[in-house]
Short mmCIF file of C-alpha atoms and ligand atoms in Angstrom, two decimals:
data_model
loop_
_atom_site.label_atom_id
_atom_site.label_comp_id
_atom_site.label_asym_id
_atom_site.label_seq_id
_atom_site.Cartn_x
_atom_site.Cartn_y
_atom_site.Cartn_z
CA UNK A 1 39.98 -7.55 26.64
CA UNK A 2 40.66 -9.65 23.61
CA UNK A 3 40.37 -8.45 20.05
CA UNK A 4 37.44 -10.79 19.40
CA UNK A 5 35.50 -9.39 22.36
CA UNK A 6 36.15 -5.88 21.11
CA UNK A 7 34.90 -6.80 17.65
CA UNK A 8 31.83 -8.48 19.08
CA UNK A 9 31.17 -5.42 21.25
CA UNK A 10 31.49 -3.08 18.28
CA UNK A 11 29.27 -5.32 16.22
CA UNK A 12 26.58 -5.34 18.93
CA UNK A 13 26.69 -1.58 19.32
CA UNK A 14 26.43 -0.93 15.59
CA UNK A 15 23.68 -3.53 15.24
CA UNK A 16 21.64 -2.01 18.07
CA UNK A 17 22.11 1.50 16.77
CA UNK A 18 21.01 0.29 13.33
CA UNK A 19 17.81 -1.29 14.58
CA UNK A 20 17.02 1.33 17.23
CA UNK A 21 14.38 3.87 16.18
CA UNK A 22 13.07 6.43 18.65
CA UNK A 23 9.33 5.90 19.05
CA UNK A 24 7.27 9.13 19.08
CA UNK A 25 5.60 9.88 22.43
CA UNK A 26 2.02 9.69 21.27
CA UNK A 27 2.35 6.13 19.92
CA UNK A 28 0.67 3.66 22.26
CA UNK A 29 2.06 0.22 23.16
CA UNK A 30 5.59 1.56 22.83
CA UNK A 31 7.29 -1.72 23.70
CA UNK A 32 5.36 -3.73 21.18
CA UNK A 33 6.07 -1.16 18.48
CA UNK A 34 9.76 -1.20 19.39
CA UNK A 35 9.81 -4.99 19.23
CA UNK A 36 8.06 -5.02 15.83
CA UNK A 37 10.40 -2.38 14.52
CA UNK A 38 13.43 -4.31 15.77
CA UNK A 39 12.18 -7.51 14.09
CA UNK A 40 11.55 -5.65 10.82
CA UNK A 41 14.94 -3.93 10.88
CA UNK A 42 16.77 -7.15 11.80
CA UNK A 43 15.15 -9.00 8.90
CA UNK A 44 16.04 -6.11 6.59
CA UNK A 45 19.64 -6.16 7.77
CA UNK A 46 19.92 -9.92 7.28
CA UNK A 47 18.35 -9.64 3.84
CA UNK A 48 20.75 -6.87 2.82
CA UNK A 49 23.74 -8.87 4.13
CA UNK A 50 22.69 -11.98 2.22
CA UNK A 51 22.20 -9.88 -0.90
CA UNK A 52 25.62 -8.27 -0.53
CA UNK A 53 27.41 -11.59 -0.22
CA UNK A 54 25.41 -12.94 -3.17
CA UNK A 55 23.49 -15.70 -1.40
CA UNK A 56 20.04 -14.50 -2.39
CA UNK A 57 18.26 -11.32 -3.29
CA UNK A 58 16.87 -9.03 -0.60
CA UNK A 59 13.26 -9.57 -1.68
CA UNK A 60 13.66 -13.34 -1.84
CA UNK A 61 14.75 -13.48 1.78
CA UNK A 62 11.91 -11.22 2.99
CA UNK A 63 9.39 -13.25 0.95
CA UNK A 64 10.66 -16.41 2.60
CA UNK A 65 10.15 -14.94 6.08
CA UNK A 66 6.68 -13.66 5.23
CA UNK A 67 5.63 -16.99 3.75
CA UNK A 68 6.03 -18.54 7.22
CA UNK A 69 2.90 -16.56 8.09
CA UNK A 70 0.69 -17.93 5.29
CA UNK A 71 -2.65 -19.55 6.10
CA UNK A 72 -4.82 -22.14 4.40
CA UNK A 73 -8.29 -21.15 3.16
CA UNK A 74 -10.22 -22.23 6.26
CA UNK A 75 -13.99 -21.85 6.34
CA UNK A 76 -15.69 -21.14 9.66
CA UNK A 77 -19.30 -21.13 10.83
CA UNK A 78 -19.93 -17.70 9.27
CA UNK A 79 -17.89 -17.60 6.06
CA UNK A 80 -16.97 -20.08 3.34
CA UNK A 81 -13.39 -19.50 2.24
CA UNK A 82 -11.89 -20.88 -0.98
CA UNK A 83 -8.79 -20.26 -3.06
CA UNK A 84 -9.49 -20.07 -6.76
CA UNK A 85 -8.48 -17.97 -9.79
CA UNK A 86 -10.13 -15.22 -11.78
CA UNK A 87 -8.87 -16.00 -15.28
CA UNK A 88 -5.25 -16.70 -14.25
CA UNK A 89 -5.04 -14.47 -11.19
CA UNK A 90 -5.14 -16.29 -7.84
CA UNK A 91 -7.80 -15.00 -5.45
CA UNK A 92 -9.19 -16.02 -2.08
CA UNK A 93 -12.98 -15.76 -1.83
CA UNK A 94 -14.94 -15.13 1.36
CA UNK A 95 -18.65 -15.83 1.02
CA UNK A 96 -20.97 -15.31 4.00
CA UNK A 97 -22.92 -18.44 4.96
CA UNK A 98 -26.14 -16.94 6.24
CA UNK A 99 -28.81 -16.88 3.58
CA UNK A 100 -29.54 -13.53 2.04
CA UNK A 101 -32.71 -12.54 0.22
CA UNK A 102 -31.12 -9.59 -1.54
CA UNK A 103 -27.87 -9.65 -3.53
CA UNK A 104 -24.84 -8.80 -1.40
CA UNK A 105 -22.27 -6.04 -1.39
CA UNK A 106 -18.75 -6.95 -2.48
CA UNK A 107 -15.21 -5.77 -1.68
CA UNK A 108 -12.12 -6.50 -3.77
CA UNK A 109 -9.02 -6.20 -1.59
CA UNK A 110 -5.42 -5.64 -2.80
CA UNK A 111 -2.88 -6.59 -0.12
CA UNK A 112 0.19 -4.52 0.67
CA UNK A 113 3.78 -5.78 0.63
CA UNK A 114 5.92 -3.15 -1.09
CA UNK A 115 5.08 -4.66 -4.52
CA UNK A 116 7.79 -7.23 -3.91
CA UNK A 117 6.30 -9.59 -1.36
CA UNK A 118 3.24 -10.62 0.56
CA UNK A 119 0.05 -12.44 -0.25
CA UNK A 120 -3.64 -12.58 0.61
CA UNK A 121 -2.61 -15.71 2.50
CA UNK A 122 -0.89 -13.74 5.27
CA UNK A 123 -2.72 -14.12 8.54
CA UNK A 124 -3.40 -10.39 8.95
CA UNK A 125 -4.99 -10.08 5.48
CA UNK A 126 -6.93 -13.30 5.90
CA UNK A 127 -8.21 -11.95 9.21
CA UNK A 128 -9.12 -8.57 7.67
CA UNK A 129 -10.94 -10.05 4.68
CA UNK A 130 -12.83 -12.53 6.82
CA UNK A 131 -13.77 -9.75 9.23
CA UNK A 132 -14.98 -7.55 6.35
CA UNK A 133 -17.09 -10.37 4.90
CA UNK A 134 -18.67 -10.96 8.31
CA UNK A 135 -19.27 -7.38 9.34
CA UNK A 136 -20.63 -6.19 6.01
CA UNK A 137 -22.31 -9.47 5.07
CA UNK A 138 -20.35 -8.97 1.85
CA UNK A 139 -18.54 -11.16 -0.65
CA UNK A 140 -14.82 -10.39 -0.31
CA UNK A 141 -12.19 -11.13 -2.94
CA UNK A 142 -8.57 -11.19 -1.72
CA UNK A 143 -6.41 -10.48 -4.78
CA UNK A 144 -2.93 -11.92 -5.27
CA UNK A 145 -0.35 -9.52 -6.72
CA UNK A 146 2.44 -11.42 -8.43
CA UNK A 147 5.32 -10.02 -6.39
CA UNK A 148 8.07 -11.67 -8.43
CA UNK A 149 7.21 -9.56 -11.51
CA UNK A 150 7.86 -5.96 -12.47
CA UNK A 151 5.34 -3.31 -13.52
CA UNK A 152 2.92 -3.56 -15.32
CA UNK A 153 2.27 -7.22 -14.46
CA UNK A 154 0.50 -6.49 -11.15
CA UNK A 155 -1.59 -3.73 -12.69
CA UNK A 156 -2.62 -5.98 -15.57
CA UNK A 157 -3.48 -8.83 -13.21
CA UNK A 158 -5.59 -6.41 -11.18
CA UNK A 159 -7.48 -5.21 -14.26
CA UNK A 160 -8.01 -8.76 -15.52
CA UNK A 161 -9.39 -10.03 -12.23
CA UNK A 162 -11.57 -6.99 -11.50
CA UNK A 163 -13.06 -7.01 -15.01
CA UNK A 164 -13.73 -10.71 -14.72
CA UNK A 165 -15.52 -10.23 -11.41
CA UNK A 166 -17.63 -7.30 -12.68
CA UNK A 167 -19.28 -9.36 -15.43
CA UNK A 168 -23.03 -9.96 -15.05
CA UNK A 169 -22.80 -13.73 -14.92
CA UNK A 170 -19.99 -13.77 -12.37
CA UNK A 171 -21.69 -11.25 -10.08
CA UNK A 172 -24.86 -13.32 -10.34
CA UNK A 173 -22.97 -16.51 -9.58
CA UNK A 174 -21.71 -15.07 -6.28
CA UNK A 175 -24.96 -13.27 -5.46
CA UNK A 176 -23.44 -9.78 -5.72
CA UNK A 177 -25.35 -6.54 -6.30
CA UNK A 178 -23.65 -4.93 -9.36
CA UNK A 179 -24.23 -1.42 -7.99
CA UNK A 180 -22.47 -2.11 -4.68
CA UNK A 181 -18.92 -3.22 -5.43
CA UNK A 182 -15.92 -1.53 -3.77
CA UNK A 183 -12.21 -1.82 -4.26
CA UNK A 184 -9.66 -1.30 -1.52
CA UNK A 185 -6.05 -1.86 -0.64
CA UNK A 186 -3.26 -0.93 1.76
CA UNK A 187 0.20 0.42 0.99
CA UNK A 188 1.32 -0.89 -2.43
CA UNK A 189 -2.09 -2.60 -2.63
CA UNK A 190 -3.53 0.90 -2.29
CA UNK A 191 -1.40 2.03 -5.24
CA UNK A 192 -2.77 -0.77 -7.38
CA UNK A 193 -6.34 -0.30 -6.14
CA UNK A 194 -6.14 3.40 -7.06
CA UNK A 195 -4.63 2.67 -10.48
CA UNK A 196 -7.11 -0.08 -11.30
CA UNK A 197 -10.03 2.11 -10.22
CA UNK A 198 -8.87 4.93 -12.52
CA UNK A 199 -8.82 2.50 -15.42
CA UNK A 200 -12.01 0.56 -14.72
CA UNK A 201 -14.15 3.70 -14.35
CA UNK A 202 -13.38 4.81 -17.92
CA UNK A 203 -13.14 1.39 -19.53
CA UNK A 204 -15.95 1.11 -22.11
CA UNK A 205 -15.93 -2.68 -21.71
CA UNK A 206 -16.94 -2.43 -18.06
CA UNK A 207 -20.68 -2.01 -17.65
CA UNK A 208 -20.85 -2.08 -13.85
CA UNK A 209 -18.57 0.56 -12.35
CA UNK A 210 -17.09 0.55 -8.87
CA UNK A 211 -19.14 2.28 -6.19
CA UNK A 212 -16.27 3.13 -3.85
CA UNK A 213 -12.53 2.98 -3.42
CA UNK A 214 -10.75 2.83 -0.06
CA UNK A 215 -7.01 3.50 0.05
CA UNK A 216 -5.19 2.75 3.29
CA UNK A 217 -1.82 4.50 3.66
CA UNK A 218 -1.26 4.15 -0.11
CA UNK A 219 1.90 5.00 -2.06
CA UNK A 220 0.79 7.10 -5.04
CA UNK A 221 3.87 8.66 -6.58
CA UNK A 222 7.68 8.37 -6.61
CA UNK A 223 8.66 11.31 -8.79
CA UNK A 224 9.37 13.51 -5.77
CA UNK A 225 11.16 11.67 -2.97
CA UNK A 226 11.68 14.69 -0.77
CA UNK A 227 8.21 15.40 0.53
CA UNK A 228 7.83 16.53 4.14
CA UNK A 229 6.77 12.99 5.07
CA UNK A 230 9.96 11.60 3.50
CA UNK A 231 12.02 14.09 5.50
CA UNK A 232 10.14 13.61 8.79
CA UNK A 233 10.13 9.81 8.57
CA UNK A 234 13.45 9.18 6.88
CA UNK A 235 14.32 6.75 9.67
CA UNK A 236 10.70 5.89 10.32
CA UNK A 237 9.25 3.06 12.35
CA UNK A 238 9.19 -0.22 10.36
CA UNK A 239 9.52 1.53 6.97
CA UNK A 240 12.47 3.85 6.35
CA UNK A 241 12.78 6.10 3.32
CA UNK A 242 15.68 3.99 2.07
CA UNK A 243 13.70 0.77 2.13
CA UNK A 244 10.63 2.42 0.61
CA UNK A 245 12.84 3.56 -2.27
CA UNK A 246 14.43 0.15 -2.65
CA UNK A 247 11.04 -1.55 -2.81
CA UNK A 248 9.40 0.84 -5.22
CA UNK A 249 12.48 0.68 -7.47
CA UNK A 250 12.18 -3.09 -7.58
CA UNK A 251 8.62 -2.68 -8.79
CA UNK A 252 10.12 -1.16 -11.95
CA UNK A 253 13.57 -2.65 -12.39
CA UNK A 254 16.46 -4.47 -10.73
CA UNK A 255 18.86 -1.80 -11.99
CA UNK A 256 20.59 -0.30 -8.93
CA UNK A 257 21.00 3.06 -10.68
CA UNK A 258 17.34 3.86 -10.05
CA UNK A 259 17.29 3.69 -6.24
CA UNK A 260 20.62 5.51 -6.12
CA UNK A 261 19.25 8.42 -8.13
CA UNK A 262 15.95 8.33 -6.25
CA UNK A 263 17.66 8.76 -2.90
CA UNK A 264 19.07 12.04 -4.21
CA UNK A 265 15.74 13.00 -5.79
CA UNK A 266 17.49 13.20 -9.17
CA UNK A 267 15.85 10.33 -11.00
CA UNK A 268 13.37 12.03 -13.33
CA UNK A 269 14.00 13.13 -16.93
CA UNK A 270 13.51 16.69 -18.19
CA UNK A 271 10.43 15.67 -20.17
CA UNK A 272 8.62 14.84 -16.94
CA UNK A 273 8.50 18.49 -15.87
CA UNK A 274 4.77 18.88 -16.59
CA UNK A 275 3.98 16.09 -14.08
CA UNK A 276 5.34 17.93 -11.06
CA UNK A 277 2.24 20.11 -10.78
CA UNK A 278 0.39 16.92 -9.76
CA UNK A 279 2.70 16.26 -6.80
CA UNK A 280 3.59 19.83 -5.89
CA UNK A 281 3.34 19.65 -2.13
CA UNK A 282 3.82 23.37 -1.72
CA UNK A 283 0.30 23.75 -3.12
CA UNK A 284 -1.33 20.36 -2.45
CA UNK A 285 -0.38 19.81 1.17
CA UNK A 286 -2.19 21.65 3.98
CA UNK A 287 0.01 23.79 6.30
CA UNK A 288 -0.30 21.29 9.11
CA UNK A 289 1.78 18.74 7.19
CA UNK A 290 4.10 21.16 5.41
CA UNK A 291 5.19 22.65 8.72
CA UNK A 292 8.33 24.69 8.11
CA UNK A 293 9.76 22.50 5.37
CA UNK A 294 11.07 24.47 2.46
CA UNK A 295 9.91 23.41 -1.01
CA UNK A 296 12.73 22.31 -3.29
CA UNK A 297 12.20 21.14 -6.83
CA UNK A 298 13.61 17.76 -7.78
CA UNK A 299 16.63 17.94 -10.08
CA UNK A 300 15.63 16.81 -13.57
CA UNK A 301 17.69 15.42 -16.40
CA UNK A 302 20.46 13.79 -14.38
CA UNK A 303 19.33 10.21 -14.82
CA UNK A 304 21.40 8.00 -17.06
CA UNK A 305 18.55 5.65 -17.97
CA UNK A 306 15.17 5.88 -19.60
CA UNK A 307 12.26 4.38 -17.71
CA UNK A 308 8.90 5.50 -19.17
CA UNK A 309 7.08 3.61 -16.38
CA UNK A 310 8.18 6.37 -13.97
CA UNK A 311 5.78 8.71 -15.79
CA UNK A 312 2.91 6.24 -16.01
CA UNK A 313 -0.22 6.84 -13.91
CA UNK A 314 -0.92 3.09 -14.00
CA UNK A 315 2.03 2.82 -11.63
CA UNK A 316 1.76 6.25 -9.99
CA UNK A 317 -1.91 7.23 -9.71
CA UNK A 318 -1.14 10.79 -8.56
CA UNK A 319 0.15 11.50 -12.07
CA UNK A 320 -3.29 11.13 -13.64
CA UNK A 321 -4.64 14.46 -14.89
CA UNK A 322 -7.79 16.10 -13.55
CA UNK A 323 -9.96 14.97 -16.47
CA UNK A 324 -9.22 11.40 -15.49
CA UNK A 325 -9.67 11.90 -11.76
CA UNK A 326 -13.16 13.31 -12.30
CA UNK A 327 -14.46 9.84 -13.11
CA UNK A 328 -13.48 8.39 -9.75
CA UNK A 329 -16.09 7.08 -7.34
CA UNK A 330 -16.56 8.14 -3.70
CA UNK A 331 -13.23 7.66 -1.97
CA UNK A 332 -11.88 6.88 1.49
CA UNK A 333 -8.25 7.67 2.23
CA UNK A 334 -6.53 6.82 5.49
CA UNK A 335 -3.11 8.27 6.24
CA UNK A 336 -0.73 7.80 9.16
CA UNK A 337 1.33 10.56 10.70
CA UNK A 338 4.53 8.52 11.09
CA UNK A 339 4.71 7.20 7.54
CA UNK A 340 7.01 8.10 4.63
CA UNK A 341 4.01 7.68 2.33
CA UNK A 342 1.77 9.99 4.36
CA UNK A 343 1.87 12.95 1.96
CA UNK A 344 1.04 10.83 -1.11
CA UNK A 345 -2.35 10.05 0.41
CA UNK A 346 -2.94 13.62 1.58
CA UNK A 347 -2.08 15.08 -1.83
CA UNK A 348 -4.51 12.65 -3.45
CA UNK A 349 -7.20 13.89 -1.06
CA UNK A 350 -6.50 17.47 -2.25
CA UNK A 351 -6.50 16.53 -5.91
CA UNK A 352 -9.74 14.57 -5.70
CA UNK A 353 -11.42 17.37 -3.73
CA UNK A 354 -10.25 19.88 -6.35
CA UNK A 355 -12.14 18.01 -9.09
CA UNK A 356 -15.24 17.40 -6.97
CA UNK A 357 -14.87 13.70 -6.10
CA UNK A 358 -16.43 13.05 -2.66
CA UNK A 359 -13.56 12.10 -0.34
CA UNK A 360 -13.46 11.08 3.31
CA UNK A 361 -10.05 11.42 4.90
CA UNK A 362 -9.06 9.84 8.21
CA UNK A 363 -5.66 10.89 9.46
CA UNK A 364 -4.31 8.75 12.28
CA UNK A 365 -2.16 11.01 14.46
CA UNK A 366 -0.40 8.09 16.15
CA UNK A 367 -0.37 5.87 13.07
CA UNK A 368 2.61 4.01 11.59
CA UNK A 369 2.95 2.52 8.13
CA UNK A 370 1.68 -1.04 7.69
CA UNK A 371 -0.36 -1.09 10.91
CA UNK A 372 -2.93 -3.44 9.37
CA UNK A 373 -0.26 -6.12 9.12
CA UNK A 374 -0.18 -6.17 12.92
CA UNK A 375 -3.57 -7.55 13.84
CA UNK A 376 -2.71 -11.10 14.80
CA UNK A 377 -0.84 -12.56 17.75
CA UNK A 378 1.73 -12.53 19.24
CA UNK A 379 2.53 -8.87 18.53
CA UNK A 380 -0.77 -7.41 17.45
CA UNK A 381 -1.30 -3.68 17.91
CA UNK A 382 -4.43 -1.88 19.08
CA UNK A 383 -3.55 0.57 16.32
CA UNK A 384 -4.04 -2.12 13.65
CA UNK A 385 -7.42 -3.08 15.07
CA UNK A 386 -8.45 0.57 15.30
CA UNK A 387 -7.55 1.24 11.66
CA UNK A 388 -9.44 -1.87 10.60
CA UNK A 389 -12.54 -0.62 12.44
CA UNK A 390 -12.30 2.85 10.91
CA UNK A 391 -12.06 1.38 7.41
CA UNK A 392 -14.77 -1.24 7.84
CA UNK A 393 -17.24 1.16 9.45
CA UNK A 394 -16.77 3.67 6.60
CA UNK A 395 -17.41 0.84 4.15
CA UNK A 396 -20.50 -0.21 6.04
CA UNK A 397 -21.98 3.29 5.85
CA UNK A 398 -21.10 4.00 2.25
CA UNK A 399 -21.18 0.77 0.27
C1 NAG B 1 5.28 24.29 -7.04
O1 NAG B 1 4.52 25.34 -6.51
C2 NAG B 1 5.28 26.48 -6.16
C3 NAG B 1 4.36 27.45 -5.44
O2 NAG B 1 3.17 27.64 -6.13
C4 NAG B 1 5.93 27.06 -7.40
O3 NAG B 1 6.71 28.17 -7.07
C5 NAG B 1 6.78 25.98 -8.05
O4 NAG B 1 7.30 26.44 -9.27
C6 NAG B 1 5.97 24.73 -8.30
N1 NAG B 1 6.87 23.71 -8.80
C7 NAG B 1 6.58 22.87 -9.79
C8 NAG B 1 7.65 21.93 -10.19
O5 NAG B 1 5.52 22.89 -10.36
#
């Protein structure tokens, strides 16, 4: 056997072991999930290789791949679809065609994509927003979240666009009932939806408040990166703890020192101590999710940089204090069992319940992170369609 063959063999073995993730037994459509996971991990590996040799940044490569999946704003017989802008924030509008005597409900949707990529133009989000508009006979606004910028750009865009939409004349223009507007989002879109909702509900300039918020497997904090869900899903399907940390770090900075410290859970300064009560999973997480994990406090004061954004509830909605949470509207939170971000959502459920906000929580026992991105062919998952139906039917009952 030649040296080259040996090298190729070793390469194949290490590549396969890198992309291979055991799929938990209760996950349906195992082969499809394995294939999706392998595609995701292969793209990640290629992106990391290209970054290491200096060809392009990790997030640029992934953005390029995702942009192959973008769609045009195509109207159909039920919904008129247009791309426009609210102030300077790009949005895609879905307006039902059938005539309506009464003003309609409305949903503002923030897409996921790890803060660093994605768009409302992706087929899965276009499908979801169109479906929502149809099912609820509602006006749907797909929000674009400038992925090439750092915090707080996305938050500010979100506030700008939502405040623009909630004005009397704009609601009237689109035939929307001002008392029936909801905000929702998945993954990093859920983070932004939660942060924007916290702000809008107390903003004296906003006359019409949001009626509901729906957060689908949202990320809501990064100050503790050793929650049970981080430990259980360290090598999780599609999203590993490492990649989650890389992405959320990029939301704040390109400085590599942050993700390095975050992996060790040693990234927060001493003056952030008072915030840990808000993410203390030994009190906020029900037994079922804590299992036999032992609570360990993150190590404070080791970080060599100062990043005030890491203590900012506009980026990490779980850090808002109770007085602020009390103003939140009725809330839907969906969490997935096999998801590094699982416990963020569950702790938010506890915190909102503790201050008396009405919360509905759906926990998907066979769920994986990002399932809503898998609703279109060729590799769509029943899981994605099921989560979509859970979310839309809750909206239908409550909005
Ligand atoms: C978290 O809660 C546990 C149990 O109540 C407590 O012992 C610990 O000090 C808390 N940690 C922080 C950082 O608040």
